[in-house]
mmCIF file of the C-alpha atoms, coordinates in Angstrom:
data_MODEL
# 
_entry.id   MODEL 
# 
loop_
_atom_site.group_PDB 
_atom_site.id 
_atom_site.type_symbol 
_atom_site.label_atom_id 
_atom_site.label_alt_id 
_atom_site.label_comp_id 
_atom_site.label_asym_id 
_atom_site.label_entity_id 
_atom_site.label_seq_id 
_atom_site.pdbx_PDB_ins_code 
_atom_site.Cartn_x 
_atom_site.Cartn_y 
_atom_site.Cartn_z 
_atom_site.occupancy 
_atom_site.B_iso_or_equiv 
_atom_site.pdbx_formal_charge 
_atom_site.auth_seq_id 
_atom_site.auth_comp_id 
_atom_site.auth_asym_id 
_atom_site.auth_atom_id 
_atom_site.pdbx_PDB_model_num 
ATOM 1   C CA . MET A 1 1   ? 35.627 -6.707  282.245 1.00 0.00 ? 1   MET A CA 1 
ATOM 2   C CA . ASN A 1 2   ? 32.821 -4.350  283.218 1.00 0.00 ? 2   ASN A CA 1 
ATOM 3   C CA . ASP A 1 3   ? 30.230 -6.815  281.951 1.00 0.00 ? 3   ASP A CA 1 
ATOM 4   C CA . ILE A 1 4   ? 31.771 -9.574  284.062 1.00 0.00 ? 4   ILE A CA 1 
ATOM 5   C CA . ARG A 1 5   ? 31.728 -7.361  287.137 1.00 0.00 ? 5   ARG A CA 1 
ATOM 6   C CA . ASP A 1 6   ? 28.123 -6.341  286.459 1.00 0.00 ? 6   ASP A CA 1 
ATOM 7   C CA . VAL A 1 7   ? 26.943 -9.947  286.167 1.00 0.00 ? 7   VAL A CA 1 
ATOM 8   C CA . MET A 1 8   ? 28.818 -11.029 289.271 1.00 0.00 ? 8   MET A CA 1 
ATOM 9   C CA . ASP A 1 9   ? 27.533 -8.033  291.253 1.00 0.00 ? 9   ASP A CA 1 
ATOM 10  C CA . LEU A 1 10  ? 23.973 -8.932  290.308 1.00 0.00 ? 10  LEU A CA 1 
ATOM 11  C CA . ARG A 1 11  ? 24.498 -12.571 291.195 1.00 0.00 ? 11  ARG A CA 1 
ATOM 12  C CA . MET A 1 12  ? 26.003 -11.493 294.523 1.00 0.00 ? 12  MET A CA 1 
ATOM 13  C CA . SER A 1 13  ? 22.915 -9.451  295.339 1.00 0.00 ? 13  SER A CA 1 
ATOM 14  C CA . ILE A 1 14  ? 20.428 -12.189 294.405 1.00 0.00 ? 14  ILE A CA 1 
ATOM 15  C CA . GLU A 1 15  ? 21.955 -15.630 294.984 1.00 0.00 ? 15  GLU A CA 1 
ATOM 16  C CA . PRO A 1 16  ? 22.891 -15.496 298.683 1.00 0.00 ? 16  PRO A CA 1 
ATOM 17  C CA . PRO A 1 17  ? 19.342 -14.720 299.873 1.00 0.00 ? 17  PRO A CA 1 
ATOM 18  C CA . ILE A 1 18  ? 18.044 -17.381 297.465 1.00 0.00 ? 18  ILE A CA 1 
ATOM 19  C CA . ALA A 1 19  ? 20.437 -19.917 299.039 1.00 0.00 ? 19  ALA A CA 1 
ATOM 20  C CA . GLY A 1 20  ? 19.037 -18.972 302.439 1.00 0.00 ? 20  GLY A CA 1 
ATOM 21  C CA . ILE A 1 21  ? 15.488 -19.524 301.245 1.00 0.00 ? 21  ILE A CA 1 
ATOM 22  C CA . ALA A 1 22  ? 16.495 -22.867 299.693 1.00 0.00 ? 22  ALA A CA 1 
ATOM 23  C CA . ALA A 1 23  ? 17.966 -23.895 303.063 1.00 0.00 ? 23  ALA A CA 1 
ATOM 24  C CA . ARG A 1 24  ? 14.729 -23.087 304.858 1.00 0.00 ? 24  ARG A CA 1 
ATOM 25  C CA . ARG A 1 25  ? 12.776 -25.084 302.257 1.00 0.00 ? 25  ARG A CA 1 
ATOM 26  C CA . CYS A 1 26  ? 15.271 -27.942 302.117 1.00 0.00 ? 26  CYS A CA 1 
ATOM 27  C CA . SER A 1 27  ? 13.977 -31.389 301.305 1.00 0.00 ? 27  SER A CA 1 
ATOM 28  C CA . VAL A 1 28  ? 15.531 -34.829 301.076 1.00 0.00 ? 28  VAL A CA 1 
ATOM 29  C CA . GLU A 1 29  ? 15.086 -34.591 297.300 1.00 0.00 ? 29  GLU A CA 1 
ATOM 30  C CA . LEU A 1 30  ? 17.029 -31.318 297.109 1.00 0.00 ? 30  LEU A CA 1 
ATOM 31  C CA . VAL A 1 31  ? 19.932 -32.725 299.133 1.00 0.00 ? 31  VAL A CA 1 
ATOM 32  C CA . LYS A 1 32  ? 19.998 -35.800 296.894 1.00 0.00 ? 32  LYS A CA 1 
ATOM 33  C CA . GLU A 1 33  ? 19.893 -33.680 293.732 1.00 0.00 ? 33  GLU A CA 1 
ATOM 34  C CA . LEU A 1 34  ? 22.649 -31.318 294.888 1.00 0.00 ? 34  LEU A CA 1 
ATOM 35  C CA . SER A 1 35  ? 24.787 -34.274 296.029 1.00 0.00 ? 35  SER A CA 1 
ATOM 36  C CA . GLN A 1 36  ? 24.439 -35.944 292.640 1.00 0.00 ? 36  GLN A CA 1 
ATOM 37  C CA . ILE A 1 37  ? 25.294 -32.726 290.829 1.00 0.00 ? 37  ILE A CA 1 
ATOM 38  C CA . LEU A 1 38  ? 28.331 -32.178 293.035 1.00 0.00 ? 38  LEU A CA 1 
ATOM 39  C CA . ALA A 1 39  ? 29.506 -35.733 292.325 1.00 0.00 ? 39  ALA A CA 1 
ATOM 40  C CA . ARG A 1 40  ? 29.255 -35.016 288.575 1.00 0.00 ? 40  ARG A CA 1 
ATOM 41  C CA . GLN A 1 41  ? 31.239 -31.821 289.009 1.00 0.00 ? 41  GLN A CA 1 
ATOM 42  C CA . ASP A 1 42  ? 33.936 -33.613 291.025 1.00 0.00 ? 42  ASP A CA 1 
ATOM 43  C CA . ASP A 1 43  ? 34.188 -36.579 288.621 1.00 0.00 ? 43  ASP A CA 1 
ATOM 44  C CA . LYS A 1 44  ? 37.852 -36.669 287.575 1.00 0.00 ? 44  LYS A CA 1 
ATOM 45  C CA . SER A 1 45  ? 36.970 -38.423 284.311 1.00 0.00 ? 45  SER A CA 1 
ATOM 46  C CA . ALA A 1 46  ? 34.325 -35.865 283.289 1.00 0.00 ? 46  ALA A CA 1 
ATOM 47  C CA . ALA A 1 47  ? 35.014 -33.565 280.368 1.00 0.00 ? 47  ALA A CA 1 
ATOM 48  C CA . TYR A 1 48  ? 35.280 -29.844 280.990 1.00 0.00 ? 48  TYR A CA 1 
ATOM 49  C CA . ASN A 1 49  ? 31.862 -29.088 279.475 1.00 0.00 ? 49  ASN A CA 1 
ATOM 50  C CA . GLU A 1 50  ? 30.279 -31.706 281.776 1.00 0.00 ? 50  GLU A CA 1 
ATOM 51  C CA . LYS A 1 51  ? 31.888 -30.133 284.842 1.00 0.00 ? 51  LYS A CA 1 
ATOM 52  C CA . LEU A 1 52  ? 30.786 -26.681 283.729 1.00 0.00 ? 52  LEU A CA 1 
ATOM 53  C CA . GLN A 1 53  ? 27.238 -27.950 283.191 1.00 0.00 ? 53  GLN A CA 1 
ATOM 54  C CA . ALA A 1 54  ? 27.250 -29.503 286.659 1.00 0.00 ? 54  ALA A CA 1 
ATOM 55  C CA . THR A 1 55  ? 28.419 -26.201 288.139 1.00 0.00 ? 55  THR A CA 1 
ATOM 56  C CA . THR A 1 56  ? 25.555 -24.375 286.477 1.00 0.00 ? 56  THR A CA 1 
ATOM 57  C CA . ASP A 1 57  ? 23.083 -27.120 287.413 1.00 0.00 ? 57  ASP A CA 1 
ATOM 58  C CA . PHE A 1 58  ? 24.117 -26.786 291.073 1.00 0.00 ? 58  PHE A CA 1 
ATOM 59  C CA . HIS A 1 59  ? 23.265 -23.092 291.124 1.00 0.00 ? 59  HIS A CA 1 
ATOM 60  C CA . ARG A 1 60  ? 20.068 -23.600 289.095 1.00 0.00 ? 60  ARG A CA 1 
ATOM 61  C CA . ALA A 1 61  ? 18.837 -26.295 291.492 1.00 0.00 ? 61  ALA A CA 1 
ATOM 62  C CA . ILE A 1 62  ? 19.287 -23.954 294.445 1.00 0.00 ? 62  ILE A CA 1 
ATOM 63  C CA . ALA A 1 63  ? 17.453 -21.161 292.646 1.00 0.00 ? 63  ALA A CA 1 
ATOM 64  C CA . SER A 1 64  ? 14.635 -23.527 291.745 1.00 0.00 ? 64  SER A CA 1 
ATOM 65  C CA . ALA A 1 65  ? 14.372 -24.843 295.314 1.00 0.00 ? 65  ALA A CA 1 
ATOM 66  C CA . ALA A 1 66  ? 13.793 -21.322 296.608 1.00 0.00 ? 66  ALA A CA 1 
ATOM 67  C CA . GLY A 1 67  ? 10.480 -21.322 294.761 1.00 0.00 ? 67  GLY A CA 1 
ATOM 68  C CA . ASN A 1 68  ? 10.736 -17.780 293.372 1.00 0.00 ? 68  ASN A CA 1 
ATOM 69  C CA . LYS A 1 69  ? 10.141 -18.164 289.630 1.00 0.00 ? 69  LYS A CA 1 
ATOM 70  C CA . ARG A 1 70  ? 11.086 -14.566 288.836 1.00 0.00 ? 70  ARG A CA 1 
ATOM 71  C CA . ALA A 1 71  ? 14.413 -14.856 290.636 1.00 0.00 ? 71  ALA A CA 1 
ATOM 72  C CA . GLU A 1 72  ? 14.989 -18.221 288.985 1.00 0.00 ? 72  GLU A CA 1 
ATOM 73  C CA . ARG A 1 73  ? 14.436 -16.763 285.495 1.00 0.00 ? 73  ARG A CA 1 
ATOM 74  C CA . LEU A 1 74  ? 16.617 -13.759 286.242 1.00 0.00 ? 74  LEU A CA 1 
ATOM 75  C CA . LEU A 1 75  ? 19.422 -15.901 287.637 1.00 0.00 ? 75  LEU A CA 1 
ATOM 76  C CA . SER A 1 76  ? 19.156 -18.252 284.672 1.00 0.00 ? 76  SER A CA 1 
ATOM 77  C CA . THR A 1 77  ? 20.175 -15.367 282.422 1.00 0.00 ? 77  THR A CA 1 
ATOM 78  C CA . TYR A 1 78  ? 23.162 -14.589 284.649 1.00 0.00 ? 78  TYR A CA 1 
ATOM 79  C CA . PHE A 1 79  ? 24.169 -18.251 284.812 1.00 0.00 ? 79  PHE A CA 1 
ATOM 80  C CA . ASP A 1 80  ? 24.160 -18.358 281.006 1.00 0.00 ? 80  ASP A CA 1 
ATOM 81  C CA . GLU A 1 81  ? 26.341 -15.254 280.847 1.00 0.00 ? 81  GLU A CA 1 
ATOM 82  C CA . THR A 1 82  ? 28.775 -16.700 283.384 1.00 0.00 ? 82  THR A CA 1 
ATOM 83  C CA . THR A 1 83  ? 28.963 -19.947 281.407 1.00 0.00 ? 83  THR A CA 1 
ATOM 84  C CA . ARG A 1 84  ? 29.774 -17.979 278.254 1.00 0.00 ? 84  ARG A CA 1 
ATOM 85  C CA . ILE A 1 85  ? 32.613 -16.253 280.079 1.00 0.00 ? 85  ILE A CA 1 
ATOM 86  C CA . TYR A 1 86  ? 34.151 -19.616 280.932 1.00 0.00 ? 86  TYR A CA 1 
ATOM 87  C CA . TYR A 1 87  ? 33.939 -20.709 277.297 1.00 0.00 ? 87  TYR A CA 1 
ATOM 88  C CA . LEU A 1 88  ? 35.275 -17.423 275.912 1.00 0.00 ? 88  LEU A CA 1 
ATOM 89  C CA . PHE A 1 89  ? 38.211 -17.131 278.290 1.00 0.00 ? 89  PHE A CA 1 
ATOM 90  C CA . SER A 1 90  ? 39.930 -20.490 278.416 1.00 0.00 ? 90  SER A CA 1 
ATOM 91  C CA . ARG A 1 91  ? 42.309 -19.316 281.169 1.00 0.00 ? 91  ARG A CA 1 
ATOM 92  C CA . ALA A 1 92  ? 39.283 -19.021 283.464 1.00 0.00 ? 92  ALA A CA 1 
ATOM 93  C CA . ALA A 1 93  ? 38.413 -22.681 282.920 1.00 0.00 ? 93  ALA A CA 1 
ATOM 94  C CA . SER A 1 94  ? 40.817 -23.866 285.605 1.00 0.00 ? 94  SER A CA 1 
ATOM 95  C CA . TYR A 1 95  ? 38.458 -22.693 288.357 1.00 0.00 ? 95  TYR A CA 1 
ATOM 96  C CA . VAL A 1 96  ? 35.595 -24.959 287.259 1.00 0.00 ? 96  VAL A CA 1 
ATOM 97  C CA . GLY A 1 97  ? 35.865 -28.190 289.223 1.00 0.00 ? 97  GLY A CA 1 
ATOM 98  C CA . SER A 1 98  ? 38.908 -26.950 291.111 1.00 0.00 ? 98  SER A CA 1 
ATOM 99  C CA . PRO A 1 99  ? 39.331 -27.978 294.757 1.00 0.00 ? 99  PRO A CA 1 
ATOM 100 C CA . ASN A 1 100 ? 38.220 -24.472 295.814 1.00 0.00 ? 100 ASN A CA 1 
ATOM 101 C CA . ASP A 1 101 ? 35.087 -24.655 293.665 1.00 0.00 ? 101 ASP A CA 1 
ATOM 102 C CA . ILE A 1 102 ? 34.188 -28.146 294.915 1.00 0.00 ? 102 ILE A CA 1 
ATOM 103 C CA . ARG A 1 103 ? 34.851 -27.165 298.541 1.00 0.00 ? 103 ARG A CA 1 
ATOM 104 C CA . ALA A 1 104 ? 32.631 -24.080 298.187 1.00 0.00 ? 104 ALA A CA 1 
ATOM 105 C CA . HIS A 1 105 ? 29.776 -26.106 296.698 1.00 0.00 ? 105 HIS A CA 1 
ATOM 106 C CA . GLN A 1 106 ? 30.193 -28.710 299.450 1.00 0.00 ? 106 GLN A CA 1 
ATOM 107 C CA . GLU A 1 107 ? 29.908 -25.984 302.093 1.00 0.00 ? 107 GLU A CA 1 
ATOM 108 C CA . ILE A 1 108 ? 26.757 -24.620 300.444 1.00 0.00 ? 108 ILE A CA 1 
ATOM 109 C CA . LEU A 1 109 ? 25.291 -28.134 300.261 1.00 0.00 ? 109 LEU A CA 1 
ATOM 110 C CA . GLU A 1 110 ? 26.076 -28.814 303.929 1.00 0.00 ? 110 GLU A CA 1 
ATOM 111 C CA . ALA A 1 111 ? 24.464 -25.542 305.023 1.00 0.00 ? 111 ALA A CA 1 
ATOM 112 C CA . ILE A 1 112 ? 21.357 -26.185 302.941 1.00 0.00 ? 112 ILE A CA 1 
ATOM 113 C CA . SER A 1 113 ? 21.178 -29.775 304.190 1.00 0.00 ? 113 SER A CA 1 
ATOM 114 C CA . ALA A 1 114 ? 21.347 -28.510 307.783 1.00 0.00 ? 114 ALA A CA 1 
ATOM 115 C CA . GLN A 1 115 ? 18.581 -26.013 306.946 1.00 0.00 ? 115 GLN A CA 1 
ATOM 116 C CA . ASP A 1 116 ? 20.917 -23.305 308.215 1.00 0.00 ? 116 ASP A CA 1 
ATOM 117 C CA . ALA A 1 117 ? 19.792 -20.292 306.172 1.00 0.00 ? 117 ALA A CA 1 
ATOM 118 C CA . PRO A 1 118 ? 22.382 -17.785 307.494 1.00 0.00 ? 118 PRO A CA 1 
ATOM 119 C CA . ARG A 1 119 ? 25.199 -20.269 306.882 1.00 0.00 ? 119 ARG A CA 1 
ATOM 120 C CA . ALA A 1 120 ? 23.906 -21.066 303.374 1.00 0.00 ? 120 ALA A CA 1 
ATOM 121 C CA . GLN A 1 121 ? 23.696 -17.379 302.580 1.00 0.00 ? 121 GLN A CA 1 
ATOM 122 C CA . GLN A 1 122 ? 27.234 -16.741 303.854 1.00 0.00 ? 122 GLN A CA 1 
ATOM 123 C CA . ALA A 1 123 ? 28.593 -19.793 302.042 1.00 0.00 ? 123 ALA A CA 1 
ATOM 124 C CA . MET A 1 124 ? 27.111 -18.488 298.796 1.00 0.00 ? 124 MET A CA 1 
ATOM 125 C CA . ILE A 1 125 ? 28.590 -15.022 299.415 1.00 0.00 ? 125 ILE A CA 1 
ATOM 126 C CA . ASP A 1 126 ? 32.007 -16.565 300.063 1.00 0.00 ? 126 ASP A CA 1 
ATOM 127 C CA . HIS A 1 127 ? 31.764 -18.752 296.965 1.00 0.00 ? 127 HIS A CA 1 
ATOM 128 C CA . LEU A 1 128 ? 30.678 -15.991 294.615 1.00 0.00 ? 128 LEU A CA 1 
ATOM 129 C CA . GLN A 1 129 ? 33.349 -13.648 295.926 1.00 0.00 ? 129 GLN A CA 1 
ATOM 130 C CA . GLU A 1 130 ? 36.054 -16.279 295.551 1.00 0.00 ? 130 GLU A CA 1 
ATOM 131 C CA . SER A 1 131 ? 34.970 -17.319 292.063 1.00 0.00 ? 131 SER A CA 1 
ATOM 132 C CA . ASN A 1 132 ? 34.664 -13.699 290.979 1.00 0.00 ? 132 ASN A CA 1 
ATOM 133 C CA . ASP A 1 133 ? 38.137 -12.891 292.311 1.00 0.00 ? 133 ASP A CA 1 
ATOM 134 C CA . ALA A 1 134 ? 39.597 -15.994 290.632 1.00 0.00 ? 134 ALA A CA 1 
ATOM 135 C CA . LEU A 1 135 ? 37.924 -15.136 287.348 1.00 0.00 ? 135 LEU A CA 1 
ATOM 136 C CA . LEU A 1 136 ? 39.169 -11.558 287.362 1.00 0.00 ? 136 LEU A CA 1 
ATOM 137 C CA . ARG A 1 137 ? 42.716 -12.658 288.290 1.00 0.00 ? 137 ARG A CA 1 
ATOM 138 C CA . MET A 1 138 ? 42.752 -15.109 285.402 1.00 0.00 ? 138 MET A CA 1 
ATOM 139 C CA . LEU A 1 139 ? 41.608 -12.499 282.933 1.00 0.00 ? 139 LEU A CA 1 
ATOM 140 C CA . HIS A 1 140 ? 44.301 -9.985  283.813 1.00 0.00 ? 140 HIS A CA 1 
# 
């Protein structure tokens, strides 16, 4: 449980500012990429591992768009750890691709698309907090 909290705390401190930077650097290509990833995540016929991969890809694409290679590498490690958690604790799997998860990613995408850095940052904070809370509830 402490490891999960540690990873999520680190993601919370790094990802929201990265989402803000990605919003300021938004391009048509980024919006298209994030939209395609979100469609994969929301595909009702997709297998769980495909939805989980799409979830991770969504966050990786935002980190990459920010253009900070060090942050991207660091976050990549945390994304891998989060993915492992979802595989190790099957009860936590229900959050991946859930309406709340999709809605949060849609809000992040809309903020980035609008190049609204404060909104993107807040949307990422809200999403990480919600997913962290859901994960911890499912593990208790």
